[in-house]
């Protein structure tokens, strides 16, 4: 896919861009999905530059880049999308300087679009309990789904991390799992006792019924005996949430958000939560302090006698 996109732009832009993408893959260890996203963003930038009459990377001026970012805003791209595209270009600009393609960083004077971060939805502890108890405790699929949900909430894993867990990566006796997060970074995630038991039950009474002749060592399997997909996990989380009577918009990440928020409410250190979640930047983890603060404000407004809103009198009374 990336090669097809690169074929659409002039060679003068292609060669430095290919070098940059190879550096991201080999030195930074970025995933194929991330590389594809960066390729799309940068090819879009190049197409704008070519249309503006720019011949190659050496002749790109700050005004050209500013014009491109302004065009993104006019085209209606969300600020988060604009920020991602500009981030890809900033990284490329530094690479061009590093490889002596340019002497200066053409993005150095550019500002970034201000982002307003939405607070993530979280489940209450009671909702989590209902969700975890929704799958059957006896059928192979029910045992699998219960183990998936328990592990999600117990360890705060990303969906992709959970799909990729191998039998040799999980240590139930010691209570941890070894996962590979963004950028193929390895980390150890703890597993609580309830999740340990759920995974044990699945490995004994569930997984053997899903194994087929060509099954690999992935822990969680589909009906076909292959590693369960992210889409399938999304489907089963929604199904069990509906069965549990949960009305909130449901996504697999909701359990990850709930994991972090409930840890913070229980007094866990923010740096420890950052490590458990595999966040490279503490600012990403700090969003959960905002969730906790908003919940305190809501509780205060609901229950404090001097904070409750007075009922609006009906007209005519």
Short mmCIF file of C-alpha atoms in Angstrom, two decimals:
data_model
loop_
_atom_site.label_atom_id
_atom_site.label_comp_id
_atom_site.label_asym_id
_atom_site.label_seq_id
_atom_site.Cartn_x
_atom_site.Cartn_y
_atom_site.Cartn_z
CA UNK A 1 0.00 0.00 0.00
CA UNK A 2 2.79 2.44 0.95
CA UNK A 3 4.66 1.69 -2.28
CA UNK A 4 1.55 2.41 -4.35
CA UNK A 5 1.17 5.78 -2.63
CA UNK A 6 4.81 6.70 -3.15
CA UNK A 7 4.52 5.90 -6.86
CA UNK A 8 2.05 8.79 -7.12
CA UNK A 9 4.64 11.49 -6.30
CA UNK A 10 7.82 12.72 -8.08
CA UNK A 11 11.09 10.82 -7.50
CA UNK A 12 12.73 13.96 -6.09
CA UNK A 13 10.36 13.65 -3.11
CA UNK A 14 10.16 9.86 -3.04
CA UNK A 15 13.75 8.87 -2.27
CA UNK A 16 14.18 10.94 0.94
CA UNK A 17 10.71 9.87 2.01
CA UNK A 18 11.52 6.18 1.53
CA UNK A 19 14.69 6.66 3.57
CA UNK A 20 12.66 8.25 6.37
CA UNK A 21 10.07 5.46 6.40
CA UNK A 22 12.81 2.82 6.48
CA UNK A 23 14.39 4.63 9.44
CA UNK A 24 11.04 4.64 11.28
CA UNK A 25 10.60 0.92 10.69
CA UNK A 26 14.14 -0.23 11.47
CA UNK A 27 15.29 2.25 14.11
CA UNK A 28 12.03 3.23 15.79
CA UNK A 29 10.26 -0.11 15.35
CA UNK A 30 6.94 1.44 14.28
CA UNK A 31 4.12 -0.86 13.23
CA UNK A 32 2.92 -1.33 9.66
CA UNK A 33 -0.31 0.53 10.46
CA UNK A 34 1.57 3.55 11.81
CA UNK A 35 3.92 3.57 8.82
CA UNK A 36 0.94 3.50 6.46
CA UNK A 37 -0.66 6.43 8.28
CA UNK A 38 2.57 8.46 8.10
CA UNK A 39 2.92 7.62 4.40
CA UNK A 40 -0.62 8.81 3.63
CA UNK A 41 -0.08 12.06 5.55
CA UNK A 42 3.25 12.86 3.91
CA UNK A 43 2.12 11.93 0.40
CA UNK A 44 -0.81 14.29 0.92
CA UNK A 45 1.68 17.01 1.88
CA UNK A 46 3.86 16.31 -1.18
CA UNK A 47 0.85 16.47 -3.51
CA UNK A 48 0.04 19.92 -2.12
CA UNK A 49 3.66 21.06 -2.54
CA UNK A 50 3.87 19.79 -6.12
CA UNK A 51 0.64 21.59 -6.99
CA UNK A 52 2.17 24.74 -5.51
CA UNK A 53 5.15 24.38 -7.84
CA UNK A 54 7.76 23.07 -5.37
CA UNK A 55 10.32 20.82 -7.10
CA UNK A 56 11.87 18.86 -4.21
CA UNK A 57 12.47 18.84 -0.44
CA UNK A 58 15.40 21.27 -0.72
CA UNK A 59 13.12 23.97 -2.12
CA UNK A 60 10.31 23.65 0.44
CA UNK A 61 9.92 26.92 2.38
CA UNK A 62 8.28 27.55 5.73
CA UNK A 63 5.52 29.43 3.91
CA UNK A 64 4.78 26.33 1.83
CA UNK A 65 4.38 24.19 4.93
CA UNK A 66 2.23 26.86 6.61
CA UNK A 67 0.03 26.99 3.52
CA UNK A 68 -0.41 23.21 3.67
CA UNK A 69 -1.43 23.24 7.33
CA UNK A 70 -3.88 26.08 6.61
CA UNK A 71 -5.38 24.02 3.78
CA UNK A 72 -5.99 21.16 6.22
CA UNK A 73 -8.02 23.46 8.44
CA UNK A 74 -10.04 24.77 5.50
CA UNK A 75 -10.69 21.19 4.36
CA UNK A 76 -12.33 20.45 7.72
CA UNK A 77 -9.80 18.04 9.18
CA UNK A 78 -10.18 17.59 12.92
CA UNK A 79 -7.49 19.26 15.03
CA UNK A 80 -6.25 15.85 16.15
CA UNK A 81 -5.78 14.83 12.48
CA UNK A 82 -4.02 18.11 11.72
CA UNK A 83 -1.70 17.56 14.69
CA UNK A 84 -0.88 14.01 13.56
CA UNK A 85 -0.08 15.13 10.01
CA UNK A 86 2.10 17.97 11.24
CA UNK A 87 3.88 15.62 13.64
CA UNK A 88 4.76 13.31 10.73
CA UNK A 89 6.14 16.27 8.77
CA UNK A 90 8.16 17.50 11.77
CA UNK A 91 9.79 14.10 12.12
CA UNK A 92 10.57 14.01 8.41
CA UNK A 93 12.05 17.52 8.53
CA UNK A 94 14.47 16.49 11.30
CA UNK A 95 15.40 13.39 9.29
CA UNK A 96 16.17 15.53 6.22
CA UNK A 97 18.56 17.63 8.30
CA UNK A 98 20.12 14.51 9.82
CA UNK A 99 20.73 13.05 6.36
CA UNK A 100 22.09 16.36 4.97
CA UNK A 101 19.24 16.70 2.50
CA UNK A 102 18.55 20.12 4.04
CA UNK A 103 20.54 22.43 6.28
CA UNK A 104 17.53 23.69 8.23
CA UNK A 105 14.34 22.34 9.79
CA UNK A 106 11.58 23.78 7.65
CA UNK A 107 8.94 23.14 10.35
CA UNK A 108 10.87 24.82 13.19
CA UNK A 109 8.78 28.00 13.29
CA UNK A 110 5.40 26.32 12.85
CA UNK A 111 2.92 26.26 15.71
CA UNK A 112 0.73 23.27 16.50
CA UNK A 113 -3.07 23.20 16.52
CA UNK A 114 -4.43 23.43 20.05
CA UNK A 115 -6.11 20.21 21.06
CA UNK A 116 -9.01 19.88 23.44
CA UNK A 117 -8.88 16.41 24.90
CA UNK A 118 -12.16 14.69 25.61
CA UNK A 119 -12.27 12.84 28.90
CA UNK A 120 -12.53 9.08 28.31
CA UNK A 121 -15.69 7.29 29.36
CA UNK A 122 -15.23 4.87 32.24
CA UNK A 123 -17.39 2.19 33.82
CA UNK A 124 -18.35 2.28 37.45
CA UNK A 125 -17.10 -0.57 39.62
CA UNK A 126 -20.62 -2.02 39.69
CA UNK A 127 -20.85 -1.88 35.88
CA UNK A 128 -17.47 -3.59 35.58
CA UNK A 129 -18.69 -6.36 37.89
CA UNK A 130 -21.80 -6.91 35.77
CA UNK A 131 -19.78 -6.95 32.56
CA UNK A 132 -17.22 -9.45 33.88
CA UNK A 133 -20.00 -11.78 35.01
CA UNK A 134 -21.93 -11.58 31.73
CA UNK A 135 -20.16 -14.41 29.79
CA UNK A 136 -21.05 -18.04 30.46
CA UNK A 137 -18.84 -19.75 33.03
CA UNK A 138 -19.12 -23.18 31.37
CA UNK A 139 -19.02 -22.97 27.54
CA UNK A 140 -15.63 -22.72 25.75
CA UNK A 141 -16.55 -19.36 24.22
CA UNK A 142 -17.90 -18.08 27.53
CA UNK A 143 -14.73 -19.10 29.35
CA UNK A 144 -12.67 -17.37 26.65
CA UNK A 145 -14.72 -14.18 26.77
CA UNK A 146 -14.63 -14.04 30.56
CA UNK A 147 -10.85 -14.50 30.54
CA UNK A 148 -10.50 -11.71 27.94
CA UNK A 149 -12.64 -9.27 29.93
CA UNK A 150 -10.95 -10.11 33.23
CA UNK A 151 -7.50 -9.66 31.69
CA UNK A 152 -8.53 -6.39 30.05
CA UNK A 153 -9.67 -4.91 33.33
CA UNK A 154 -6.97 -6.50 35.49
CA UNK A 155 -3.99 -5.46 33.35
CA UNK A 156 -5.13 -2.43 31.34
CA UNK A 157 -3.98 -3.95 28.05
CA UNK A 158 -4.53 -2.49 24.61
CA UNK A 159 -6.68 -4.59 22.26
CA UNK A 160 -3.73 -5.32 19.96
CA UNK A 161 -1.63 -6.41 22.94
CA UNK A 162 -4.29 -8.82 24.12
CA UNK A 163 -4.69 -10.34 20.65
CA UNK A 164 -0.96 -11.00 20.48
CA UNK A 165 -0.45 -12.73 23.85
CA UNK A 166 1.34 -16.06 23.45
CA UNK A 167 1.21 -19.05 25.79
CA UNK A 168 4.91 -18.62 26.56
CA UNK A 169 4.39 -14.94 27.42
CA UNK A 170 1.99 -15.50 30.29
CA UNK A 171 3.04 -16.60 33.78
CA UNK A 172 0.01 -17.38 35.89
CA UNK A 173 2.02 -18.69 38.85
CA UNK A 174 3.81 -15.34 39.20
CA UNK A 175 0.82 -13.29 38.03
CA UNK A 176 2.12 -11.36 35.03
CA UNK A 177 2.05 -11.26 31.23
CA UNK A 178 4.75 -10.04 28.85
CA UNK A 179 3.31 -7.87 26.07
CA UNK A 180 4.60 -5.78 23.19
CA UNK A 181 3.03 -2.34 22.98
CA UNK A 182 3.38 0.58 20.58
CA UNK A 183 6.69 0.67 18.76
CA UNK A 184 7.19 -3.01 19.72
CA UNK A 185 8.19 -1.92 23.22
CA UNK A 186 8.09 -4.80 25.68
CA UNK A 187 6.62 -4.44 29.15
CA UNK A 188 5.42 -6.61 32.02
CA UNK A 189 1.75 -6.25 32.97
CA UNK A 190 0.51 -7.63 36.31
CA UNK A 191 -2.49 -9.97 36.42
CA UNK A 192 -4.84 -9.93 39.40
CA UNK A 193 -5.98 -13.11 41.12
CA UNK A 194 -9.49 -13.07 39.59
CA UNK A 195 -8.03 -12.73 36.08
CA UNK A 196 -5.47 -15.47 36.79
CA UNK A 197 -8.28 -17.84 37.72
CA UNK A 198 -10.36 -16.87 34.67
CA UNK A 199 -7.40 -17.48 32.34
CA UNK A 200 -6.66 -20.83 34.04
CA UNK A 201 -10.29 -21.91 33.59
CA UNK A 202 -10.16 -20.95 29.91
CA UNK A 203 -6.85 -22.74 29.26
CA UNK A 204 -8.23 -25.93 30.83
CA UNK A 205 -11.87 -25.90 29.74
CA UNK A 206 -12.06 -23.50 26.81
CA UNK A 207 -8.98 -23.24 24.62
CA UNK A 208 -8.60 -27.02 23.97
CA UNK A 209 -12.05 -26.98 22.30
CA UNK A 210 -10.97 -24.16 19.94
CA UNK A 211 -7.62 -25.62 18.88
CA UNK A 212 -7.35 -26.74 15.24
CA UNK A 213 -4.60 -28.51 13.28
CA UNK A 214 -2.80 -25.28 12.36
CA UNK A 215 -3.37 -23.36 15.59
CA UNK A 216 -0.38 -21.36 16.82
CA UNK A 217 0.63 -20.43 20.36
CA UNK A 218 -1.71 -17.46 20.73
CA UNK A 219 -3.67 -17.64 23.97
CA UNK A 220 -7.04 -16.38 22.72
CA UNK A 221 -8.49 -18.21 19.73
CA UNK A 222 -11.41 -17.75 17.37
CA UNK A 223 -13.83 -20.50 16.35
CA UNK A 224 -11.48 -21.23 13.43
CA UNK A 225 -8.56 -21.85 15.80
CA UNK A 226 -6.72 -18.69 14.76
CA UNK A 227 -5.67 -15.77 16.94
CA UNK A 228 -8.72 -13.72 17.86
CA UNK A 229 -8.96 -10.45 15.94
CA UNK A 230 -9.41 -6.92 17.28
CA UNK A 231 -12.75 -6.72 15.47
CA UNK A 232 -13.98 -9.89 17.16
CA UNK A 233 -12.98 -8.56 20.57
CA UNK A 234 -14.89 -5.35 19.87
CA UNK A 235 -17.97 -7.41 18.95
CA UNK A 236 -17.85 -9.62 22.03
CA UNK A 237 -17.30 -6.68 24.40
CA UNK A 238 -20.39 -4.98 22.96
CA UNK A 239 -22.46 -8.16 23.19
CA UNK A 240 -21.60 -8.79 26.83
CA UNK A 241 -22.11 -5.13 27.74
CA UNK A 242 -25.61 -5.32 26.25
CA UNK A 243 -26.25 -8.53 28.17
CA UNK A 244 -25.07 -6.78 31.35
CA UNK A 245 -27.52 -3.92 30.79
CA UNK A 246 -24.81 -1.26 30.32
CA UNK A 247 -26.13 1.72 28.35
CA UNK A 248 -22.85 3.61 27.82
CA UNK A 249 -21.17 3.60 24.38
CA UNK A 250 -18.98 0.51 24.56
CA UNK A 251 -15.51 0.04 23.11
CA UNK A 252 -12.80 -2.39 24.24
CA UNK A 253 -10.66 0.57 25.39
CA UNK A 254 -13.36 1.37 27.93
CA UNK A 255 -12.01 -1.35 30.22
CA UNK A 256 -8.48 0.05 29.88
CA UNK A 257 -9.75 3.50 30.85
CA UNK A 258 -11.68 2.01 33.78
CA UNK A 259 -8.59 0.08 34.91
CA UNK A 260 -6.51 3.28 35.08
CA UNK A 261 -9.22 5.41 36.69
CA UNK A 262 -10.04 2.86 39.38
CA UNK A 263 -6.35 2.41 40.18
CA UNK A 264 -5.97 6.17 40.60
CA UNK A 265 -9.06 6.35 42.80
CA UNK A 266 -7.57 3.60 44.94
CA UNK A 267 -4.43 5.65 45.56
CA UNK A 268 -1.99 4.22 42.95
CA UNK A 269 0.88 6.47 41.91
CA UNK A 270 0.48 8.11 38.48
CA UNK A 271 3.97 7.00 37.38
CA UNK A 272 3.14 3.39 38.24
CA UNK A 273 -0.08 3.61 36.21
CA UNK A 274 1.93 5.10 33.32
CA UNK A 275 4.25 2.09 33.40
CA UNK A 276 1.37 -0.38 33.57
CA UNK A 277 -0.37 1.24 30.60
CA UNK A 278 2.84 1.48 28.56
CA UNK A 279 2.51 5.24 28.00
CA UNK A 280 5.70 6.85 26.73
CA UNK A 281 4.65 10.28 28.04
CA UNK A 282 3.24 10.97 31.51
CA UNK A 283 0.95 13.65 30.00
CA UNK A 284 -1.02 10.86 28.31
CA UNK A 285 -1.63 9.23 31.68
CA UNK A 286 -2.58 12.52 33.35
CA UNK A 287 -5.91 12.53 31.52
CA UNK A 288 -7.11 10.11 34.20
CA UNK A 289 -6.55 12.71 36.92
CA UNK A 290 -9.03 14.87 35.00
CA UNK A 291 -11.52 12.00 34.98
CA UNK A 292 -11.16 11.63 38.73
CA UNK A 293 -11.48 15.39 39.29
CA UNK A 294 -14.61 15.59 37.12
CA UNK A 295 -16.17 12.70 39.03
CA UNK A 296 -15.53 14.51 42.33
CA UNK A 297 -17.15 17.67 40.95
CA UNK A 298 -20.18 15.67 39.76
CA UNK A 299 -20.55 13.89 43.11
CA UNK A 300 -20.28 17.20 44.96
CA UNK A 301 -22.91 18.81 42.75
CA UNK A 302 -25.23 15.84 43.22
CA UNK A 303 -24.98 15.33 46.98
CA UNK A 304 -23.73 18.48 48.71
CA UNK A 305 -26.67 20.45 50.21
CA UNK A 306 -25.18 23.80 49.17
CA UNK A 307 -24.34 22.64 45.65
CA UNK A 308 -27.64 21.18 44.50
CA UNK A 309 -29.48 23.24 41.93
CA UNK A 310 -32.81 24.60 43.07
CA UNK A 311 -35.82 23.37 41.15
CA UNK A 312 -37.14 25.90 38.66
CA UNK A 313 -40.67 26.93 39.70
CA UNK A 314 -43.40 26.19 37.20
CA UNK A 315 -44.99 29.17 35.49
CA UNK A 316 -48.16 30.48 37.08
CA UNK A 317 -47.28 29.40 40.64
#
